[in-house]
Amino acid sequence: MKTHLTVLTVALVIFISGCATAPQTPVALSNSAIANNQRIGIAMTALPKIDTQFPGADCLLCLAAASIANSSLTKHTQTLTYDTLPTVKEQLAVLLKKKGADVFVIDEALNVKDLKSSGTKGDKVAIKDFSSFKQKYNINKLLVIEINSLGFVRTYASYIPTSDPKGTLQGVGYMVNLADNTYDWYLPVSVTKSAESNWDEPTAFPGLTNAYFQAMEIGKDSFLSPFSGNVITSTIAPTVTK
């Protein structure tokens, strides 16, 4: 019985290890990635709901308690807007055209989850297969902006808050070479911004509201900077706090 249990445990470890996928490391943008005669499509995934998050409140009762304690903030959060974030595609198009690229802005939201797996593993190889966009839009490369989280984040240890709420934007930008489905650019963006004054000011929360819009602007600039010629010190956007 013990032998059977050991074999089962080893098999399970191997299975889990085989299924785990290492996160894609950042890929710096090179000048050759945006050369003349390139036709680049620009797409964006659907923007997420602007909401509050309470990581660390892991059990159902913990999450319920955190939600109740922050209900006024959540209600305010859901009244906030995306401001100029939806225009990032058009702003990228302007920057790419200045560099000589032929640009096509894709109007509809891109649903990456619905794409089939590429079935190929390797450094800089995209997990999803984007090759169908080459013929569909007559493009050589696809530039994608994914915003995964937007609003406020407040960390918890079970029932106890371990931080004040902070404005946040989490996402990733990448450019896929459709000839071989590899990344010419890959940039994870993680921004959190504290209120510059007292955050606990319901119902308008002016300090936190300002932090939210600052986090969103910092995140947007992180996506634009590599294409504008500005020097960035890292391929990962910094976490910004008060």
XYZ file of C-alpha atoms in Angstrom:
242
model
C 0.000 0.000 0.000
C 2.834 2.347 0.915
C 4.578 1.594 -2.392
C 1.410 2.323 -4.364
C 0.973 5.616 -2.499
C 4.564 6.628 -3.207
C 4.195 5.873 -6.930
C 0.952 7.848 -7.043
C 2.581 10.816 -5.297
C 5.531 10.835 -7.703
C 3.191 10.592 -10.687
C 1.137 13.484 -9.376
C 4.230 15.658 -8.903
C 5.388 14.899 -12.445
C 1.934 15.670 -13.823
C 1.725 19.003 -12.014
C 5.273 19.942 -13.041
C 4.505 19.112 -16.660
C 1.349 21.210 -16.644
C 2.961 24.240 -15.024
C 3.938 26.953 -17.468
C 6.774 29.307 -16.630
C 5.750 32.953 -16.941
C 6.978 34.779 -20.021
C 9.915 37.011 -19.179
C 9.925 40.589 -20.519
C 11.156 41.101 -24.090
C 12.666 44.503 -24.831
C 11.531 46.292 -27.982
C 14.224 46.591 -30.637
C 14.428 49.031 -33.539
C 14.266 46.158 -36.008
C 10.857 45.123 -34.649
C 9.342 48.252 -36.192
C 11.055 48.486 -39.537
C 9.703 50.036 -42.729
C 7.271 47.951 -44.778
C 5.810 46.389 -41.646
C 2.032 46.304 -41.380
C 1.165 46.214 -37.702
C -2.284 45.549 -36.307
C -3.161 47.061 -32.926
C -5.731 45.359 -30.726
C -6.947 45.615 -27.161
C -8.807 43.171 -24.973
C -12.081 44.218 -23.362
C -11.463 46.473 -20.378
C -12.209 44.823 -17.027
C -14.817 46.037 -14.576
C -13.434 48.792 -12.363
C -13.650 47.184 -8.943
C -12.087 46.532 -5.546
C -9.912 43.512 -4.738
C -8.951 42.043 -1.375
C -6.093 39.554 -1.854
C -5.345 37.595 1.288
C -8.992 37.441 2.372
C -8.943 33.861 1.200
C -11.842 32.149 2.954
C -15.470 32.900 2.081
C -16.165 34.492 5.467
C -12.949 36.531 5.245
C -13.911 37.832 1.809
C -17.440 38.597 2.979
C -16.077 40.551 5.952
C -13.644 42.498 3.750
C -16.396 43.262 1.235
C -18.711 44.578 3.961
C -15.954 46.654 5.569
C -15.151 48.273 2.214
C -18.667 48.433 0.776
C -18.704 52.235 0.590
C -15.421 52.237 -1.341
C -16.632 49.503 -3.691
C -19.800 51.448 -4.422
C -17.731 54.528 -5.257
C -15.231 52.494 -7.313
C -17.951 51.268 -9.630
C -18.842 54.882 -10.533
C -15.337 55.615 -11.847
C -14.514 55.850 -15.551
C -11.780 54.577 -17.848
C -10.916 58.183 -18.748
C -8.551 58.132 -21.777
C -7.461 54.493 -21.391
C -9.588 53.264 -24.337
C -7.664 55.616 -26.654
C -4.329 53.847 -26.087
C -4.702 51.987 -29.418
C -5.008 55.233 -31.347
C -2.088 56.752 -29.432
C 0.071 53.744 -30.278
C -0.963 54.020 -33.918
C 0.274 57.622 -34.057
C 3.633 56.639 -32.524
C 4.105 53.682 -34.873
C 3.260 55.737 -37.951
C 5.949 58.228 -36.966
C 8.405 55.323 -37.071
C 7.348 54.414 -40.604
C 5.036 51.495 -39.887
C 1.815 50.850 -41.777
C -0.776 50.569 -39.023
C -4.215 48.994 -38.828
C -6.289 49.597 -35.684
C -8.610 46.677 -34.928
C -11.904 48.038 -33.647
C -13.333 44.974 -31.948
C -12.089 43.766 -28.567
C -9.674 40.854 -28.813
C -10.651 37.720 -26.862
C -7.325 35.994 -26.249
C -8.897 33.189 -24.198
C -10.812 31.974 -27.251
C -7.668 31.524 -29.325
C -6.309 28.015 -29.655
C -3.012 27.063 -28.054
C 0.057 27.471 -30.216
C 1.187 23.967 -29.293
C 4.808 25.096 -29.376
C 7.089 25.848 -26.457
C 10.216 27.954 -26.472
C 11.765 31.243 -25.511
C 9.545 34.137 -26.657
C 6.954 31.790 -28.239
C 3.392 32.958 -27.576
C 1.210 30.474 -25.686
C -1.773 31.306 -27.904
C -1.792 31.011 -31.691
C -2.196 34.451 -33.269
C -1.344 33.350 -36.826
C -4.936 33.638 -38.094
C -4.765 37.424 -37.771
C -2.120 37.607 -40.498
C -4.573 36.792 -43.271
C -7.661 38.200 -41.552
C -6.260 41.723 -41.306
C -3.383 41.509 -43.814
C -0.804 42.299 -41.122
C 2.706 41.075 -40.317
C 2.615 41.760 -36.595
C -0.016 42.162 -33.914
C 0.385 44.601 -31.028
C -1.898 43.747 -28.097
C -2.743 45.639 -24.919
C -4.354 43.558 -22.168
C -5.643 45.262 -19.021
C -6.441 42.567 -16.475
C -7.259 44.535 -13.339
C -8.324 48.111 -12.662
C -9.594 49.882 -9.556
C -8.381 49.492 -5.977
C -6.507 46.769 -4.153
C -6.316 46.298 -0.384
C -4.350 43.397 1.044
C -5.618 41.250 3.887
C -4.438 38.503 6.205
C -7.677 36.565 6.595
C -10.004 39.067 8.322
C -7.387 41.745 9.014
C -6.393 44.462 6.503
C -2.623 44.717 6.067
C -2.606 47.834 3.888
C -4.657 50.866 2.955
C -6.484 50.671 -0.384
C -4.389 51.686 -3.388
C -5.235 52.584 -6.951
C -4.108 49.826 -9.301
C -3.658 48.865 -12.931
C -2.396 45.409 -13.892
C -1.849 44.322 -17.454
C 0.540 43.323 -20.204
C 1.490 44.650 -23.615
C 3.061 42.534 -26.356
C 3.817 42.416 -30.060
C 3.598 39.077 -31.853
C 5.494 38.363 -35.068
C 2.862 36.468 -37.040
C 5.467 34.742 -39.206
C 6.542 32.514 -36.316
C 4.179 33.436 -33.428
C 7.004 34.812 -31.267
C 7.145 37.958 -29.165
C 9.006 40.976 -30.533
C 8.014 42.811 -27.349
C 6.530 41.721 -24.045
C 5.939 44.070 -21.109
C 4.152 43.162 -17.869
C 2.779 46.300 -16.213
C 1.968 46.406 -12.497
C 1.120 49.751 -10.912
C -0.225 50.542 -7.453
C -0.575 54.092 -6.169
C -1.354 55.210 -2.633
C -3.511 58.219 -1.830
C -1.391 61.303 -1.180
C -3.645 62.302 1.709
C -6.103 60.529 3.982
C -7.765 57.773 1.946
C -10.782 57.136 4.208
C -13.042 59.956 3.060
C -16.403 58.492 1.995
C -18.413 58.845 -0.039
C -16.345 60.582 -2.734
C -12.908 59.317 -1.580
C -11.046 62.217 -3.289
C -7.551 61.051 -2.311
C -8.075 57.513 -3.540
C -9.888 58.673 -6.656
C -6.854 60.762 -7.578
C -4.592 57.758 -6.897
C -6.728 55.619 -9.211
C -6.424 58.044 -12.113
C -2.691 58.443 -11.458
C -2.192 54.658 -11.501
C -4.117 54.410 -14.752
C -2.074 57.201 -16.353
C 1.228 55.656 -15.208
C 0.136 52.294 -16.611
C -0.899 53.788 -19.931
C 2.393 55.669 -20.233
C 4.256 52.411 -19.550
C 2.669 50.901 -22.675
C 3.368 53.982 -24.796
C 6.935 54.800 -23.716
C 8.764 52.017 -25.614
C 7.236 53.295 -28.882
C 7.718 56.998 -28.220
C 11.491 56.879 -28.021
C 11.517 57.680 -24.314
C 14.164 55.918 -22.267
C 12.779 53.456 -19.717
C 15.029 51.985 -17.059
C 13.297 48.614 -16.892
C 11.175 46.315 -19.036
C 8.786 46.025 -16.082
C 6.727 49.011 -15.016
C 7.580 49.999 -11.437
C 5.160 49.682 -8.577
C 4.467 53.239 -7.492
C 3.578 54.002 -3.900
C 3.271 57.113 -1.818
